[in-house]
Amino acid sequence: MIRKAVIPAAGLGTRFLPATKALPKEMLPIIDTPTIQYVVQEAVDSGIEDILIISGKGKRAMEDHFDRNFELEARLEEKEDERWYNEVRRLADMANIHFVRQKEMNGLGDAIYYARFHTGNEPFAVLLGDTVINSVIPVTQQLIDIYEQYRGTVIAVEEVPHDKVSRYGVVGGRKLSDTLMELSTLVEKPAVDKAPSNLAIAGRYILTPQIYEAIEHTPPGKNKEIQLTDAFLYLLKRENIYSHTIEGKRYDIGNKLDFLKTNVEFALRRKEFAAPFAAFLKEIVRELEAREAGK
Ligand code: UTP
């Protein structure tokens, strides 16, 4: 059984400067909800109640977000704003959320290594704090279901266009079903003609305690950071690793363009914004088309 989740959220977010100079990128809101809240919700919706967030310098806002705020609660009570009072209380009670600070930003592999005392001898889920996945069945639940059957490391992947593979970590191996693969290789940002597939690592994993030994044996790689993909290569020589092609759509808010697109798509899905926002977008498209026609 998977009882614990680890959410790495300590990264510097250099691709999102200047916003991330003092604000954790995981707190950037998709409309009105911090990204990390969607991530915690996915873990909770997958039956996980114990969550460890890997935090770091300048990331206190995440702790405050999942804590009580008595002054705000009192004000909302006074205003008889039951909806927001309940929501603010719910955030502090969503799960048992713990924090540990990554002392130096030495990469995702290093961030996960900080979870070793918390997860001990148990398998656990990992959800990247800057990645939201919209799906009917929560993706972490999809991975747990596979873990229960195969008892090995499971990596969520998504299909990406062949010509875009060099932006991602890409997996290759033997197909066990339409969505499941037993891996024989993982490559970080491969050249288009060298990629073993068009399946890109999607920011959700089930890891076994063996990952810690693998991280210990992984020297710093790209950007002098301990790369989780490199640790998987060590692990692959010793045990099976599976990939699951997710049913869902992934949004990486760590880069500005994807963040903008994410906000547009989520706004169109929100009842109170869908109609007026769609009208606004259509107006913009009309203006763009008119401008192009006038050229
Ligand atoms: P990224 O590589 O996207 O985060 O890591 P980053 O390093 O903050 O990004 P840029 O390139 O500088 O913009 C994916 C997730 O892993 C966490 C990040 O916080 C993010 O949620 N992470 C990354 C850590 O917790 N520690 C690290 O050392 C690196």
Coordinates of C-alpha atoms and ligand atoms in Angstrom, one line a residue:
M1 CA 0.0 0.0 0.0
I2 CA 1.2 3.5 -0.8
R3 CA 0.6 5.7 2.3
K4 CA 3.1 8.5 1.7
A5 CA 3.8 11.2 -0.9
V6 CA 6.8 13.4 -1.4
I7 CA 6.4 16.7 -3.2
P8 CA 9.7 18.3 -4.3
A9 CA 9.2 22.0 -4.3
A10 CA 12.5 23.5 -3.4
G11 CA 13.8 24.5 -6.8
L12 CA 14.9 28.0 -7.6
G13 CA 12.5 28.5 -10.5
T14 CA 15.0 30.4 -12.6
R15 CA 12.9 30.0 -15.7
F16 CA 10.1 32.1 -14.0
L17 CA 12.1 35.1 -12.8
P18 CA 11.5 37.7 -11.6
A19 CA 8.3 36.3 -10.0
T20 CA 10.3 33.5 -8.3
K21 CA 12.9 35.8 -6.7
A22 CA 10.8 35.9 -3.5
L23 CA 7.7 33.8 -4.4
P24 CA 7.9 30.0 -4.6
K25 CA 6.9 29.0 -8.2
E26 CA 4.8 26.3 -6.6
M27 CA 2.6 29.1 -5.1
L28 CA 2.0 30.7 -8.5
P29 CA -1.8 30.5 -8.9
I30 CA -3.7 28.9 -11.7
I31 CA -6.5 31.5 -11.6
D32 CA -6.9 31.7 -7.8
T33 CA -5.4 28.4 -6.6
P34 CA -1.7 27.9 -5.9
T35 CA -0.2 25.2 -8.1
I36 CA 0.9 23.1 -5.2
Q37 CA -2.7 23.0 -3.9
Y38 CA -3.7 21.1 -7.0
V39 CA -0.8 18.7 -6.5
V40 CA -1.6 18.1 -2.8
Q41 CA -5.3 17.5 -3.8
E42 CA -4.2 14.9 -6.4
A43 CA -2.3 13.0 -3.6
V44 CA -5.3 13.2 -1.3
D45 CA -7.7 12.1 -4.1
S46 CA -5.4 9.1 -4.6
G47 CA -5.9 8.0 -0.9
I48 CA -2.7 9.5 0.5
E49 CA -2.9 11.3 3.8
D50 CA 0.8 11.7 4.7
I51 CA 2.6 14.3 2.5
L52 CA 6.2 15.5 2.8
I53 CA 6.9 18.7 0.9
I54 CA 10.6 19.3 0.1
S55 CA 10.9 23.0 0.8
G56 CA 13.8 25.4 0.7
K57 CA 15.0 29.0 1.2
G58 CA 12.3 31.6 0.6
K59 CA 9.5 29.0 0.5
R60 CA 7.7 29.8 3.7
A61 CA 4.5 30.8 1.9
M62 CA 3.8 27.1 1.2
E63 CA 3.9 26.3 4.9
D64 CA 1.5 29.2 5.7
H65 CA -0.8 28.1 2.9
F66 CA -1.4 24.7 4.5
D67 CA -1.6 26.1 8.1
R68 CA -4.3 27.7 10.2
N69 CA -4.7 31.5 9.8
F70 CA -6.7 32.5 12.9
E71 CA -7.0 36.2 12.0
L72 CA -8.3 35.5 8.5
E73 CA -10.7 32.8 9.9
A74 CA -12.0 35.3 12.5
R75 CA -12.6 38.0 9.8
L76 CA -14.4 35.5 7.5
E77 CA -16.6 34.4 10.5
E78 CA -17.4 38.0 11.3
K79 CA -18.4 38.6 7.7
E80 CA -20.5 35.4 7.8
D81 CA -18.6 34.3 4.7
E82 CA -19.2 30.6 5.2
R83 CA -17.8 29.5 1.8
W84 CA -14.4 30.9 2.3
Y85 CA -14.3 30.2 6.0
N86 CA -14.8 26.5 5.3
E87 CA -12.3 26.5 2.4
V88 CA -9.6 28.2 4.5
R89 CA -10.2 25.7 7.3
R90 CA -10.1 22.8 4.8
L91 CA -6.7 23.8 3.5
A92 CA -5.2 23.3 7.0
D93 CA -6.8 19.9 7.3
M94 CA -6.3 18.4 3.8
A95 CA -3.7 15.9 4.9
N96 CA -0.8 15.5 7.4
I97 CA 1.6 17.8 5.7
H98 CA 5.2 17.8 6.8
F99 CA 8.1 20.0 5.5
V100 CA 11.8 19.4 5.2
R101 CA 14.3 21.9 3.8
Q102 CA 16.7 21.0 1.0
K103 CA 19.8 22.9 2.0
E104 CA 21.4 23.4 -1.4
M105 CA 19.5 23.1 -4.7
N106 CA 21.4 20.2 -6.0
G107 CA 18.7 18.8 -8.2
L108 CA 15.6 16.6 -8.1
G109 CA 17.5 13.4 -7.1
D110 CA 19.1 15.3 -4.1
A111 CA 15.7 16.8 -3.2
I112 CA 14.1 13.3 -3.0
Y113 CA 17.0 12.0 -0.9
Y114 CA 15.8 14.4 1.9
A115 CA 12.7 12.2 2.2
R116 CA 14.6 9.0 3.3
F117 CA 14.0 9.3 7.0
H118 CA 10.3 10.1 6.4
T119 CA 9.5 7.3 4.0
G120 CA 11.8 4.7 5.6
N121 CA 11.3 1.3 4.2
E122 CA 8.1 2.0 2.3
P123 CA 7.4 2.7 -1.3
F124 CA 6.0 6.2 -1.9
A125 CA 4.6 8.5 -4.5
V126 CA 6.4 11.5 -5.9
L127 CA 4.5 14.4 -7.4
L128 CA 6.5 17.4 -8.8
G129 CA 5.2 20.6 -7.1
D130 CA 5.2 22.6 -10.3
T131 CA 3.2 20.1 -12.4
V132 CA -0.5 19.8 -12.5
I133 CA -2.3 16.9 -14.3
N134 CA -5.9 17.1 -15.3
S135 CA -7.4 13.6 -15.5
V136 CA -10.6 11.7 -14.6
I137 CA -8.7 9.2 -12.4
P138 CA -5.9 11.0 -10.5
V139 CA -2.6 10.1 -12.1
T140 CA -1.1 9.1 -8.8
Q141 CA -4.0 6.7 -8.3
Q142 CA -3.3 5.3 -11.8
L143 CA 0.4 4.7 -10.8
I144 CA -0.6 3.1 -7.5
D145 CA -2.8 0.6 -9.3
I146 CA 0.2 -0.5 -11.4
Y147 CA 2.5 -0.6 -8.4
E148 CA 0.0 -2.9 -6.6
Q149 CA 0.3 -5.3 -9.5
Y150 CA 4.0 -5.2 -10.4
R151 CA 5.7 -4.1 -7.1
G152 CA 8.3 -2.0 -8.8
T153 CA 9.2 1.6 -9.6
V154 CA 6.5 3.2 -11.9
I155 CA 7.1 6.3 -13.9
A156 CA 4.3 8.4 -15.4
V157 CA 5.0 9.3 -19.0
E158 CA 3.0 11.2 -21.7
E159 CA 3.1 11.1 -25.4
V160 CA 4.8 14.2 -26.9
P161 CA 5.3 15.1 -30.6
H162 CA 8.4 13.3 -32.0
D163 CA 10.1 16.6 -32.9
K164 CA 9.8 17.9 -29.3
V165 CA 11.4 14.9 -27.5
S166 CA 14.7 16.8 -26.9
R167 CA 12.9 18.9 -24.3
Y168 CA 12.2 16.0 -22.0
G169 CA 13.4 12.9 -20.3
V170 CA 12.4 10.1 -22.6
V171 CA 11.9 6.3 -21.8
G172 CA 12.3 3.2 -24.0
G173 CA 11.7 -0.5 -23.4
R174 CA 9.4 -3.4 -24.0
K175 CA 5.6 -2.8 -24.3
L176 CA 3.5 -4.9 -21.9
S177 CA 0.2 -3.3 -23.0
D178 CA -1.0 -0.1 -24.7
T179 CA 0.0 2.0 -21.7
L180 CA 2.5 -0.1 -19.8
M181 CA 6.2 -0.6 -20.6
E182 CA 9.1 -2.4 -18.9
L183 CA 12.0 0.0 -19.3
S184 CA 15.4 -0.8 -20.7
T185 CA 16.6 2.8 -21.0
L186 CA 15.9 6.4 -20.0
V187 CA 17.6 9.4 -21.7
E188 CA 17.5 13.0 -20.6
K189 CA 16.8 15.4 -23.5
P190 CA 17.8 13.1 -26.4
A191 CA 18.4 14.3 -29.9
V192 CA 15.3 13.7 -32.1
D193 CA 17.0 10.9 -34.0
K194 CA 18.4 9.3 -30.9
A195 CA 15.2 9.2 -28.8
P196 CA 14.1 5.7 -27.8
S197 CA 10.4 6.7 -28.1
N198 CA 8.2 9.8 -27.8
L199 CA 7.2 9.0 -24.2
A200 CA 8.3 11.8 -21.9
I201 CA 8.6 11.6 -18.2
A202 CA 5.6 13.4 -16.7
G203 CA 6.4 14.4 -13.1
R204 CA 4.7 11.6 -11.2
Y205 CA 6.4 8.5 -9.9
I206 CA 6.0 5.6 -7.5
L207 CA 9.5 4.9 -6.0
T208 CA 10.8 2.1 -3.8
P209 CA 13.2 2.6 -0.9
Q210 CA 16.0 1.3 -3.3
I211 CA 15.9 4.8 -4.9
Y212 CA 18.0 6.1 -2.0
E213 CA 20.9 3.7 -2.6
A214 CA 20.6 4.6 -6.3
I215 CA 20.8 8.3 -5.5
E216 CA 23.9 7.7 -3.3
H217 CA 25.6 6.1 -6.3
T218 CA 24.7 8.9 -8.7
P219 CA 27.3 11.6 -9.2
P220 CA 26.2 15.1 -10.1
G221 CA 25.3 15.2 -13.8
K222 CA 23.8 18.0 -16.0
N223 CA 24.1 21.5 -14.3
K224 CA 26.1 19.7 -11.6
E225 CA 22.8 18.5 -10.1
I226 CA 21.9 15.0 -9.0
Q227 CA 19.5 14.0 -11.7
L228 CA 16.7 11.5 -10.8
T229 CA 16.9 10.1 -14.4
D230 CA 20.6 9.2 -13.7
A231 CA 19.6 7.4 -10.5
F232 CA 17.0 5.4 -12.5
L233 CA 19.8 4.2 -14.8
Y234 CA 21.6 2.8 -11.7
L235 CA 18.4 1.2 -10.5
L236 CA 17.5 -0.3 -13.9
K237 CA 20.5 -2.6 -13.6
R238 CA 19.1 -4.0 -10.4
E239 CA 15.3 -4.1 -10.7
N240 CA 12.4 -3.6 -13.0
I241 CA 11.2 -0.1 -13.8
Y242 CA 7.8 0.4 -15.5
S243 CA 6.3 3.4 -17.3
H244 CA 2.7 4.1 -17.5
T245 CA 1.3 6.4 -20.3
I246 CA -1.0 8.7 -18.4
E247 CA -4.6 9.2 -19.2
G248 CA -4.7 12.9 -18.7
K249 CA -3.2 16.2 -19.6
R250 CA -0.1 17.6 -18.0
Y251 CA 0.6 21.3 -17.3
D252 CA 4.1 22.4 -16.3
I253 CA 3.8 25.8 -14.8
G254 CA 7.6 26.2 -14.4
N255 CA 7.9 27.9 -17.8
K256 CA 6.0 31.1 -18.6
L257 CA 4.3 30.1 -21.8
D258 CA 2.9 26.9 -20.4
F259 CA 1.8 28.8 -17.3
L260 CA -0.2 31.2 -19.5
K261 CA -1.8 28.4 -21.5
T262 CA -2.7 26.6 -18.3
N263 CA -4.5 29.6 -17.0
V264 CA -6.5 30.0 -20.2
E265 CA -7.5 26.3 -20.3
F266 CA -8.5 26.2 -16.6
A267 CA -10.4 29.5 -16.9
L268 CA -12.5 28.0 -19.7
R269 CA -13.3 25.0 -17.5
R270 CA -14.5 27.2 -14.6
K271 CA -18.2 27.6 -14.5
E272 CA -18.1 31.3 -13.5
F273 CA -15.6 32.3 -16.1
A274 CA -16.3 29.9 -19.0
A275 CA -18.8 32.1 -20.9
P276 CA -17.4 35.6 -20.4
F277 CA -13.8 34.4 -20.8
A278 CA -14.6 32.5 -24.0
A279 CA -16.3 35.7 -25.4
F280 CA -13.2 37.7 -24.5
L281 CA -10.9 35.2 -26.2
K282 CA -13.1 35.2 -29.4
E283 CA -12.9 39.0 -29.4
I284 CA -9.1 38.8 -29.2
V285 CA -9.0 36.2 -32.0
R286 CA -11.2 38.4 -34.2
E287 CA -8.8 41.4 -33.6
L288 CA -5.8 39.2 -34.4
E289 CA -7.3 37.9 -37.6
A290 CA -8.4 41.5 -38.6
R291 CA -4.8 42.7 -38.0
E292 CA -3.3 39.8 -40.0
A293 CA -5.8 40.4 -42.9
G294 CA -4.9 44.1 -42.9
K295 CA -1.2 43.3 -43.3
Ligands
UTP1 P1 12.6 21.9 -12.1 O1 13.9 21.5 -12.6 O2 11.5 22.3 -13.0 O3 12.8 23.2 -11.0 O4 12.2 20.8 -11.0 P2 13.7 24.4 -10.9 O5 15.1 23.9 -10.8 O6 13.2 25.2 -9.8 O7 13.5 25.1 -12.3 P3 14.3 26.2 -13.2 O8 14.9 25.4 -14.3 O9 15.3 26.8 -12.3 O10 13.3 27.1 -13.6 C1 10.9 20.2 -10.9 C2 10.5 20.2 -9.5 O11 11.5 19.7 -8.6 C3 11.8 20.7 -7.6 C4 11.2 22.0 -8.1 O12 10.8 22.8 -7.0 C5 10.1 21.6 -9.0 O13 8.8 21.5 -8.3 N1 13.2 20.7 -7.3 C6 14.1 20.9 -8.3 C7 13.7 20.6 -6.0 O14 12.9 20.4 -5.0 N2 15.0 20.7 -5.7 C8 15.9 20.9 -6.7 O15 17.1 21.0 -6.4 C9 15.5 21.0 -8.0

